[in-house]
Each structure stands twice: as C-alpha cells, then as structure tokens.
PDB file of C-alpha atoms in Angstrom:
ATOM      1  CA  MET A   1      95.186 -54.406-115.563  1.00 50.00           C
ATOM      2  CA  LYS A   2      94.588 -56.525-118.712  1.00 54.00           C
ATOM      3  CA  PRO A   3      93.838 -60.244-118.357  1.00 54.00           C
ATOM      4  CA  THR A   4      96.698 -62.619-119.348  1.00 59.00           C
ATOM      5  CA  LYS A   5      96.881 -63.801-123.025  1.00 82.00           C
ATOM      6  CA  VAL A   6      97.393 -67.000-121.637  1.00 87.00           C
ATOM      7  CA  THR A   7      94.332 -69.267-121.472  1.00 91.00           C
ATOM      8  CA  ASN A   8      93.509 -72.515-119.591  1.00 94.00           C
ATOM      9  CA  SER A   9      91.226 -75.526-119.682  1.00 95.00           C
ATOM     10  CA  ILE A  10      91.255 -75.918-116.044  1.00 96.00           C
ATOM     11  CA  ARG A  11      87.343 -75.652-115.480  1.00 95.00           C
ATOM     12  CA  ALA A  12      86.712 -78.073-118.300  1.00 95.00           C
ATOM     13  CA  LEU A  13      89.579 -80.597-117.059  1.00 96.00           C
ATOM     14  CA  ARG A  14      87.931 -80.400-113.519  1.00 96.00           C
ATOM     15  CA  PHE A  15      84.495 -81.159-114.845  1.00 94.00           C
ATOM     16  CA  ALA A  16      85.895 -84.273-116.659  1.00 93.00           C
ATOM     17  CA  ARG A  17      87.346 -85.390-113.686  1.00 91.00           C
ATOM     18  CA  ASP A  18      84.124 -85.707-111.680  1.00 89.00           C
ATOM     19  CA  GLU A  19      83.509 -82.188-111.155  1.00 91.00           C
ATOM     20  CA  MET A  20      86.883 -81.889-108.833  1.00 93.00           C
ATOM     21  CA  LYS A  21      86.538 -79.113-106.433  1.00 94.00           C
ATOM     22  CA  GLN A  22      88.750 -76.279-106.779  1.00 94.00           C
ATOM     23  CA  ALA A  23      89.747 -76.766-103.202  1.00 92.00           C
ATOM     24  CA  ASP A  24      91.020 -80.127-103.914  1.00 93.00           C
ATOM     25  CA  LEU A  25      92.770 -79.159-106.944  1.00 95.00           C
ATOM     26  CA  ALA A  26      94.399 -76.421-105.017  1.00 94.00           C
ATOM     27  CA  ALA A  27      95.373 -78.693-102.278  1.00 92.00           C
ATOM     28  CA  ALA A  28      96.870 -81.207-104.549  1.00 94.00           C
ATOM     29  CA  VAL A  29      99.063 -78.362-106.389  1.00 94.00           C
ATOM     30  CA  GLY A  30      99.837 -76.566-103.170  1.00 93.00           C
ATOM     31  CA  VAL A  31      98.390 -73.258-103.851  1.00 94.00           C
ATOM     32  CA  THR A  32      95.412 -71.685-102.066  1.00 92.00           C
ATOM     33  CA  ARG A  33      92.173 -72.043-103.121  1.00 91.00           C
ATOM     34  CA  GLN A  34      92.074 -68.202-103.871  1.00 91.00           C
ATOM     35  CA  THR A  35      94.988 -68.757-106.160  1.00 94.00           C
ATOM     36  CA  LEU A  36      93.469 -71.336-108.121  1.00 95.00           C
ATOM     37  CA  ILE A  37      90.388 -69.349-108.722  1.00 94.00           C
ATOM     38  CA  ALA A  38      92.465 -66.590-110.160  1.00 94.00           C
ATOM     39  CA  ILE A  39      94.719 -68.926-112.423  1.00 95.00           C
ATOM     40  CA  GLU A  40      91.240 -70.397-113.628  1.00 95.00           C
ATOM     41  CA  GLN A  41      89.861 -67.163-114.258  1.00 93.00           C
ATOM     42  CA  GLY A  42      92.874 -65.909-116.086  1.00 91.00           C
ATOM     43  CA  LYS A  43      93.502 -62.971-113.396  1.00 91.00           C
ATOM     44  CA  TYR A  44      96.988 -64.843-112.477  1.00 92.00           C
ATOM     45  CA  SER A  45      99.782 -66.571-114.622  1.00 92.00           C
ATOM     46  CA  PRO A  46     101.248 -69.380-112.411  1.00 94.00           C
ATOM     47  CA  SER A  47     104.949 -70.061-112.208  1.00 94.00           C
ATOM     48  CA  LEU A  48     106.093 -72.735-114.621  1.00 95.00           C
ATOM     49  CA  GLU A  49     106.360 -75.355-111.359  1.00 95.00           C
ATOM     50  CA  VAL A  50     102.667 -74.688-110.517  1.00 96.00           C
ATOM     51  CA  ALA A  51     101.370 -75.111-114.032  1.00 96.00           C
ATOM     52  CA  PHE A  52     103.499 -78.319-114.444  1.00 97.00           C
ATOM     53  CA  LYS A  53     101.907 -79.528-111.019  1.00 96.00           C
ATOM     54  CA  ILE A  54      98.314 -78.549-112.340  1.00 97.00           C
ATOM     55  CA  ALA A  55      98.936 -80.578-115.579  1.00 97.00           C
ATOM     56  CA  ARG A  56     100.312 -83.526-113.774  1.00 96.00           C
ATOM     57  CA  VAL A  57      97.129 -83.780-111.440  1.00 96.00           C
ATOM     58  CA  PHE A  58      95.086 -83.990-114.419  1.00 95.00           C
ATOM     59  CA  GLY A  59      97.829 -86.416-116.174  1.00 95.00           C
ATOM     60  CA  VAL A  60      97.950 -84.415-119.314  1.00 95.00           C
ATOM     61  CA  SER A  61     100.362 -82.255-121.105  1.00 95.00           C
ATOM     62  CA  LEU A  62     101.214 -78.638-120.229  1.00 95.00           C
ATOM     63  CA  GLU A  63      99.649 -77.403-123.447  1.00 94.00           C
ATOM     64  CA  GLU A  64      96.354 -79.126-122.700  1.00 94.00           C
ATOM     65  CA  VAL A  65      95.821 -77.319-119.695  1.00 96.00           C
ATOM     66  CA  PHE A  66      97.223 -73.860-120.897  1.00 95.00           C
ATOM     67  CA  GLN A  67      96.969 -72.191-124.283  1.00 93.00           C
ATOM     68  CA  TYR A  68      98.891 -69.357-125.827  1.00 89.00           C
ATOM     69  CA  PRO A  69      97.073 -68.190-128.803  1.00 82.00           C
ATOM     70  CA  GLU A  70      98.921 -66.711-132.089  1.00 77.00           C
ATOM     71  CA  GLU A  71      98.878 -63.062-131.993  1.00 71.00           C
ATOM     72  CA  GLU A  72      96.284 -62.065-134.909  1.00 63.00           C
TER      73      GLU A  72
ATOM     74  CA  MET B   1      89.236 -63.478 -99.471  1.00 81.00           C
ATOM     75  CA  ALA B   2      92.603 -64.570 -99.096  1.00 80.00           C
ATOM     76  CA  PHE B   3      94.209 -64.445 -95.642  1.00 84.00           C
ATOM     77  CA  GLU B   4      96.969 -61.990 -97.024  1.00 88.00           C
ATOM     78  CA  GLU B   5      94.375 -59.665 -98.362  1.00 89.00           C
ATOM     79  CA  LYS B   6      92.346 -59.524 -95.162  1.00 91.00           C
ATOM     80  CA  GLN B   7      95.717 -58.513 -93.836  1.00 92.00           C
ATOM     81  CA  ALA B   8      96.224 -55.819 -96.092  1.00 94.00           C
ATOM     82  CA  TRP B   9      92.632 -54.302 -95.336  1.00 95.00           C
ATOM     83  CA  ALA B  10      93.365 -54.374 -91.851  1.00 95.00           C
ATOM     84  CA  LEU B  11      96.746 -52.723 -92.190  1.00 95.00           C
ATOM     85  CA  ALA B  12      94.952 -50.124 -94.274  1.00 96.00           C
ATOM     86  CA  VAL B  13      92.236 -49.265 -91.756  1.00 97.00           C
ATOM     87  CA  ILE B  14      94.606 -49.421 -89.068  1.00 97.00           C
ATOM     88  CA  ALA B  15      96.827 -46.814 -90.320  1.00 96.00           C
ATOM     89  CA  VAL B  16      93.980 -44.417 -91.486  1.00 97.00           C
ATOM     90  CA  ALA B  17      92.371 -44.658 -88.131  1.00 97.00           C
ATOM     91  CA  GLY B  18      95.494 -44.521 -86.027  1.00 96.00           C
ATOM     92  CA  TYR B  19      96.585 -41.131 -88.099  1.00 97.00           C
ATOM     93  CA  ALA B  20      92.962 -39.664 -87.911  1.00 97.00           C
ATOM     94  CA  LEU B  21      93.048 -40.153 -84.219  1.00 97.00           C
ATOM     95  CA  TYR B  22      96.579 -38.578 -83.974  1.00 97.00           C
ATOM     96  CA  VAL B  23      95.391 -35.577 -85.935  1.00 96.00           C
ATOM     97  CA  VAL B  24      92.445 -35.053 -83.761  1.00 95.00           C
ATOM     98  CA  LEU B  25      94.651 -35.418 -80.871  1.00 95.00           C
ATOM     99  CA  VAL B  26      97.314 -32.840 -81.844  1.00 95.00           C
ATOM    100  CA  LEU B  27      94.363 -30.297 -83.300  1.00 93.00           C
ATOM    101  CA  THR B  28      92.566 -30.249 -80.010  1.00 92.00           C
ATOM    102  CA  GLY B  29      95.807 -30.221 -77.791  1.00 90.00           C
ATOM    103  CA  ALA B  30      96.786 -27.011 -79.995  1.00 88.00           C
ATOM    104  CA  ALA B  31      93.624 -25.201 -78.500  1.00 87.00           C
ATOM    105  CA  GLY B  32      94.042 -22.198 -80.413  1.00 84.00           C
ATOM    106  CA  ARG B  33      98.071 -22.120 -80.180  1.00 89.00           C
ATOM    107  CA  PRO B  34     100.273 -22.342 -83.292  1.00 89.00           C
ATOM    108  CA  LEU B  35     100.517 -25.874 -84.314  1.00 89.00           C
ATOM    109  CA  VAL B  36     104.352 -26.403 -83.751  1.00 89.00           C
ATOM    110  CA  ASP B  37     103.642 -25.785 -80.238  1.00 89.00           C
ATOM    111  CA  ALA B  38     101.056 -28.161 -79.713  1.00 91.00           C
ATOM    112  CA  PRO B  39     101.799 -31.345 -77.620  1.00 93.00           C
ATOM    113  CA  TYR B  40     102.566 -34.118 -80.379  1.00 94.00           C
ATOM    114  CA  VAL B  41     105.182 -36.518 -78.733  1.00 95.00           C
ATOM    115  CA  THR B  42     102.627 -38.469 -76.569  1.00 95.00           C
ATOM    116  CA  PRO B  43      99.933 -38.949 -79.185  1.00 96.00           C
ATOM    117  CA  LEU B  44     102.472 -39.665 -81.655  1.00 96.00           C
ATOM    118  CA  LEU B  45     103.927 -42.510 -79.751  1.00 96.00           C
ATOM    119  CA  TRP B  46     100.880 -43.844 -78.566  1.00 96.00           C
ATOM    120  CA  THR B  47      99.086 -43.786 -81.656  1.00 96.00           C
ATOM    121  CA  ILE B  48     102.059 -45.611 -83.423  1.00 96.00           C
ATOM    122  CA  GLY B  49     102.276 -48.014 -80.309  1.00 96.00           C
ATOM    123  CA  LEU B  50      98.586 -48.877 -80.781  1.00 96.00           C
ATOM    124  CA  GLY B  51      98.759 -49.057 -84.541  1.00 95.00           C
ATOM    125  CA  ILE B  52     101.400 -51.830 -84.018  1.00 95.00           C
ATOM    126  CA  VAL B  53      99.765 -53.875 -81.362  1.00 97.00           C
ATOM    127  CA  ALA B  54      96.405 -53.655 -83.577  1.00 96.00           C
ATOM    128  CA  GLY B  55      98.330 -55.086 -86.463  1.00 94.00           C
ATOM    129  CA  ILE B  56      99.469 -58.006 -84.183  1.00 95.00           C
ATOM    130  CA  VAL B  57      96.172 -58.865 -82.871  1.00 95.00           C
ATOM    131  CA  SER B  58      94.340 -58.664 -86.172  1.00 94.00           C
ATOM    132  CA  GLY B  59      96.859 -61.059 -87.790  1.00 90.00           C
ATOM    133  CA  ILE B  60      96.554 -63.406 -84.747  1.00 92.00           C
ATOM    134  CA  TRP B  61      92.588 -63.091 -85.233  1.00 91.00           C
ATOM    135  CA  PHE B  62      92.933 -63.631 -88.847  1.00 88.00           C
ATOM    136  CA  GLY B  63      95.170 -66.610 -88.269  1.00 86.00           C
ATOM    137  CA  ILE B  64      93.015 -68.062 -85.860  1.00 87.00           C
ATOM    138  CA  ALA B  65      90.019 -67.614 -87.965  1.00 85.00           C
ATOM    139  CA  ALA B  66      91.528 -69.258 -90.872  1.00 80.00           C
ATOM    140  CA  ARG B  67      93.068 -72.275 -88.896  1.00 79.00           C
ATOM    141  CA  ASP B  68      91.004 -74.845 -90.775  1.00 76.00           C
ATOM    142  CA  ASP B  69      91.727 -73.350 -94.357  1.00 74.00           C
ATOM    143  CA  GLY B  70      94.880 -75.025 -94.887  1.00 72.00           C
ATOM    144  CA  LEU B  71      97.531 -73.308 -96.925  1.00 73.00           C
ATOM    145  CA  GLN B  72      97.266 -69.597 -96.196  1.00 78.00           C
ATOM    146  CA  ALA B  73      99.938 -67.903 -98.487  1.00 85.00           C
ATOM    147  CA  ASP B  74     101.512 -69.096-101.608  1.00 90.00           C
ATOM    148  CA  GLU B  75     103.564 -67.786-104.686  1.00 93.00           C
ATOM    149  CA  ARG B  76     100.912 -65.208-105.928  1.00 94.00           C
ATOM    150  CA  ASP B  77     100.573 -64.029-102.159  1.00 94.00           C
ATOM    151  CA  ARG B  78     104.160 -63.617-101.943  1.00 94.00           C
ATOM    152  CA  GLU B  79     104.486 -61.640-105.367  1.00 94.00           C
ATOM    153  CA  ILE B  80     101.522 -59.451-104.466  1.00 95.00           C
ATOM    154  CA  GLY B  81     103.239 -58.640-101.083  1.00 95.00           C
ATOM    155  CA  ARG B  82     106.522 -57.677-102.641  1.00 95.00           C
ATOM    156  CA  PHE B  83     104.621 -55.429-105.004  1.00 95.00           C
ATOM    157  CA  GLY B  84     102.866 -53.895-102.438  1.00 95.00           C
ATOM    158  CA  ASP B  85     106.056 -53.652-100.074  1.00 95.00           C
ATOM    159  CA  HIS B  86     107.861 -51.783-103.185  1.00 96.00           C
ATOM    160  CA  VAL B  87     105.083 -49.263-103.601  1.00 95.00           C
ATOM    161  CA  GLY B  88     105.249 -48.470 -99.800  1.00 95.00           C
ATOM    162  CA  GLN B  89     108.897 -48.456 -99.609  1.00 96.00           C
ATOM    163  CA  SER B  90     108.735 -45.551-101.991  1.00 95.00           C
ATOM    164  CA  PHE B  91     106.789 -43.263 -99.679  1.00 96.00           C
ATOM    165  CA  VAL B  92     109.340 -44.041 -96.790  1.00 96.00           C
ATOM    166  CA  VAL B  93     111.867 -42.698 -99.153  1.00 97.00           C
ATOM    167  CA  ILE B  94     110.020 -39.660 -99.877  1.00 96.00           C
ATOM    168  CA  GLY B  95     109.331 -39.047 -96.213  1.00 97.00           C
ATOM    169  CA  GLY B  96     113.194 -39.601 -95.309  1.00 97.00           C
ATOM    170  CA  VAL B  97     114.221 -37.229 -98.141  1.00 97.00           C
ATOM    171  CA  SER B  98     111.656 -34.782 -96.872  1.00 97.00           C
ATOM    172  CA  ALA B  99     112.759 -35.023 -93.332  1.00 97.00           C
ATOM    173  CA  MET B 100     116.189 -34.384 -94.107  1.00 98.00           C
ATOM    174  CA  ALA B 101     115.457 -31.412 -96.282  1.00 98.00           C
ATOM    175  CA  LEU B 102     113.469 -29.865 -93.258  1.00 97.00           C
ATOM    176  CA  ALA B 103     116.442 -30.636 -91.042  1.00 97.00           C
ATOM    177  CA  VAL B 104     118.914 -28.865 -93.296  1.00 97.00           C
ATOM    178  CA  VAL B 105     116.771 -25.709 -93.328  1.00 97.00           C
ATOM    179  CA  GLU B 106     116.530 -26.285 -89.623  1.00 96.00           C
ATOM    180  CA  ALA B 107     112.782 -26.692 -89.443  1.00 96.00           C
ATOM    181  CA  PRO B 108     110.933 -27.219 -86.067  1.00 95.00           C
ATOM    182  CA  TYR B 109     111.267 -30.882 -84.705  1.00 95.00           C
ATOM    183  CA  PHE B 110     107.618 -30.955 -84.831  1.00 95.00           C
ATOM    184  CA  TRP B 111     107.542 -30.819 -88.816  1.00 96.00           C
ATOM    185  CA  ILE B 112     110.452 -33.215 -89.186  1.00 97.00           C
ATOM    186  CA  ALA B 113     108.481 -35.713 -87.020  1.00 96.00           C
ATOM    187  CA  ASN B 114     105.327 -35.166 -88.633  1.00 96.00           C
ATOM    188  CA  VAL B 115     106.598 -35.514 -92.097  1.00 97.00           C
ATOM    189  CA  LEU B 116     107.969 -38.824 -91.134  1.00 97.00           C
ATOM    190  CA  TYR B 117     105.064 -39.925 -89.362  1.00 97.00           C
ATOM    191  CA  LEU B 118     102.913 -39.239 -92.344  1.00 97.00           C
ATOM    192  CA  SER B 119     105.273 -40.890 -94.860  1.00 97.00           C
ATOM    193  CA  PHE B 120     104.832 -44.036 -92.608  1.00 96.00           C
ATOM    194  CA  VAL B 121     101.061 -43.767 -92.711  1.00 97.00           C
ATOM    195  CA  LEU B 122     101.018 -43.161 -96.407  1.00 97.00           C
ATOM    196  CA  SER B 123     103.338 -46.109 -96.906  1.00 97.00           C
ATOM    197  CA  ALA B 124     101.126 -48.478 -95.005  1.00 96.00           C
ATOM    198  CA  VAL B 125      98.028 -47.117 -96.506  1.00 97.00           C
ATOM    199  CA  LEU B 126      99.045 -47.087-100.150  1.00 96.00           C
ATOM    200  CA  GLY B 127     101.135 -50.299-100.146  1.00 96.00           C
ATOM    201  CA  SER B 128      98.115 -51.944 -98.699  1.00 96.00           C
ATOM    202  CA  LEU B 129      95.528 -50.553-101.231  1.00 96.00           C
ATOM    203  CA  ALA B 130      98.179 -51.688-104.018  1.00 96.00           C
ATOM    204  CA  LYS B 131      97.856 -55.136-102.750  1.00 95.00           C
ATOM    205  CA  ILE B 132      94.395 -55.294-102.463  1.00 95.00           C
ATOM    206  CA  ALA B 133      94.199 -53.710-105.935  1.00 95.00           C
ATOM    207  CA  LEU B 134      96.033 -56.731-107.343  1.00 94.00           C
ATOM    208  CA  TYR B 135      94.089 -59.095-105.395  1.00 93.00           C
ATOM    209  CA  ARG B 136      90.888 -57.714-106.643  1.00 91.00           C
ATOM    210  CA  ARG B 137      91.945 -57.051-110.577  1.00 88.00           C
ATOM    211  CA  GLY B 138      94.490 -59.767-110.913  1.00 85.00           C
ATOM    212  CA  MET B 139      98.065 -59.658-111.797  1.00 78.00           C
ATOM    213  CA  ALA B 140      98.185 -61.487-115.114  1.00 68.00           C
TER     214      ALA B 140
END
C-alpha cells in the first residue's frame, strides 16, 4: 500500500514541545500510542477530528501539522 | 503491538490450529474407510467449541496484560476491524453458496458440513491476515 501523500510535522512539533512523548500526545488526543506512531510515520491518515485535536494540543493551525503538497 | 493486532494474530493461530487438529482427527478416524464414512461430527463440534473458548480466553489474557496501557482501541482499530470483517465475510458467503450447491445436488452431509466449516476457518484466517497486513503496512 502506498504511503499517504499527506505529510506531517508531528515529530518536529513534539520535539519543539520539550520532546513530548508519543504516549502523552496520544493520550491528549484520545488515540492509542500505536495509532499516533502510524500517523507520525504517514501510515495512517487520521479523521479530521483527530487531526484538529493534534493541532489543538500543539496550539497551531491544522496546516502547520499536516501538509498536502501540490502534484508535480 | 496494538491490542487488536494481538487479537487478530491469536484468532488466526487458533483457527489454523483448530482446523489442523480437526483434519488429523477425521483422517485418523477414517482408518482406511472412505472419507464420507469417517466420524466427523464430534471432532467438528469439539474443535469449534474449543476455538471459541480459546478466542475468549486469549481476549481476556491480552486485556489483562494491557490493563495499564490506557486506551486499547480507537478509530484506526475500528477501520481496520471493519476491513478485516469485510474480507472474512466474503468467505462465509462463498461457503454458504457452496453448501447450497452441494445440498441441491444432494451431496453427503459430510461434504456440506465440511465446506461450511472450511469457509468459517478461511473467514477467520484471511480476515485476521487482512487486519494484520493493515497494521503492519499502514492504511493511508
């Protein structure tokens, strides 16, 4: 299965937040740690609701967390 | 490994082991006679019953082992679960249609029961493998 075209900056945002642990972010968002890892690795595109929750935890806009590059 | 992925592995292993045991019991029970004359009802009921019990016990076991992990299933688990069930369901339908065809041609009960059992096993195994594949490779 091809990885999603949607990219994300979750890893960078976590590190900018005092190296926030994946488990802590997962708990704050309401998903399992395995799902948070899959999202971070681009193996799972979360629902809009979860995407907004992730952005809200970091206090940034959705597009600062998830990006959808233009087709070449 | 996610709680639901462990469950999928357990179900696949239990289904394969149970069916393998059933095949061995029926083949040894045939003892040289034609297969349709082999006593199959008792091994069939026992292996199905033991499979159900093993599935419940494994679920409880994994649940206890993961009791401190917090959330055990979320939207991704539910999506993967639905896909796996969809894959498994198709084999139940194939089994049902095959059993109906065998009944129409008045095939021995042995074959009707066995085609149904095989479809249940394939449903469990391939549905579980589909879930495991999505957990491993992603579903973006």
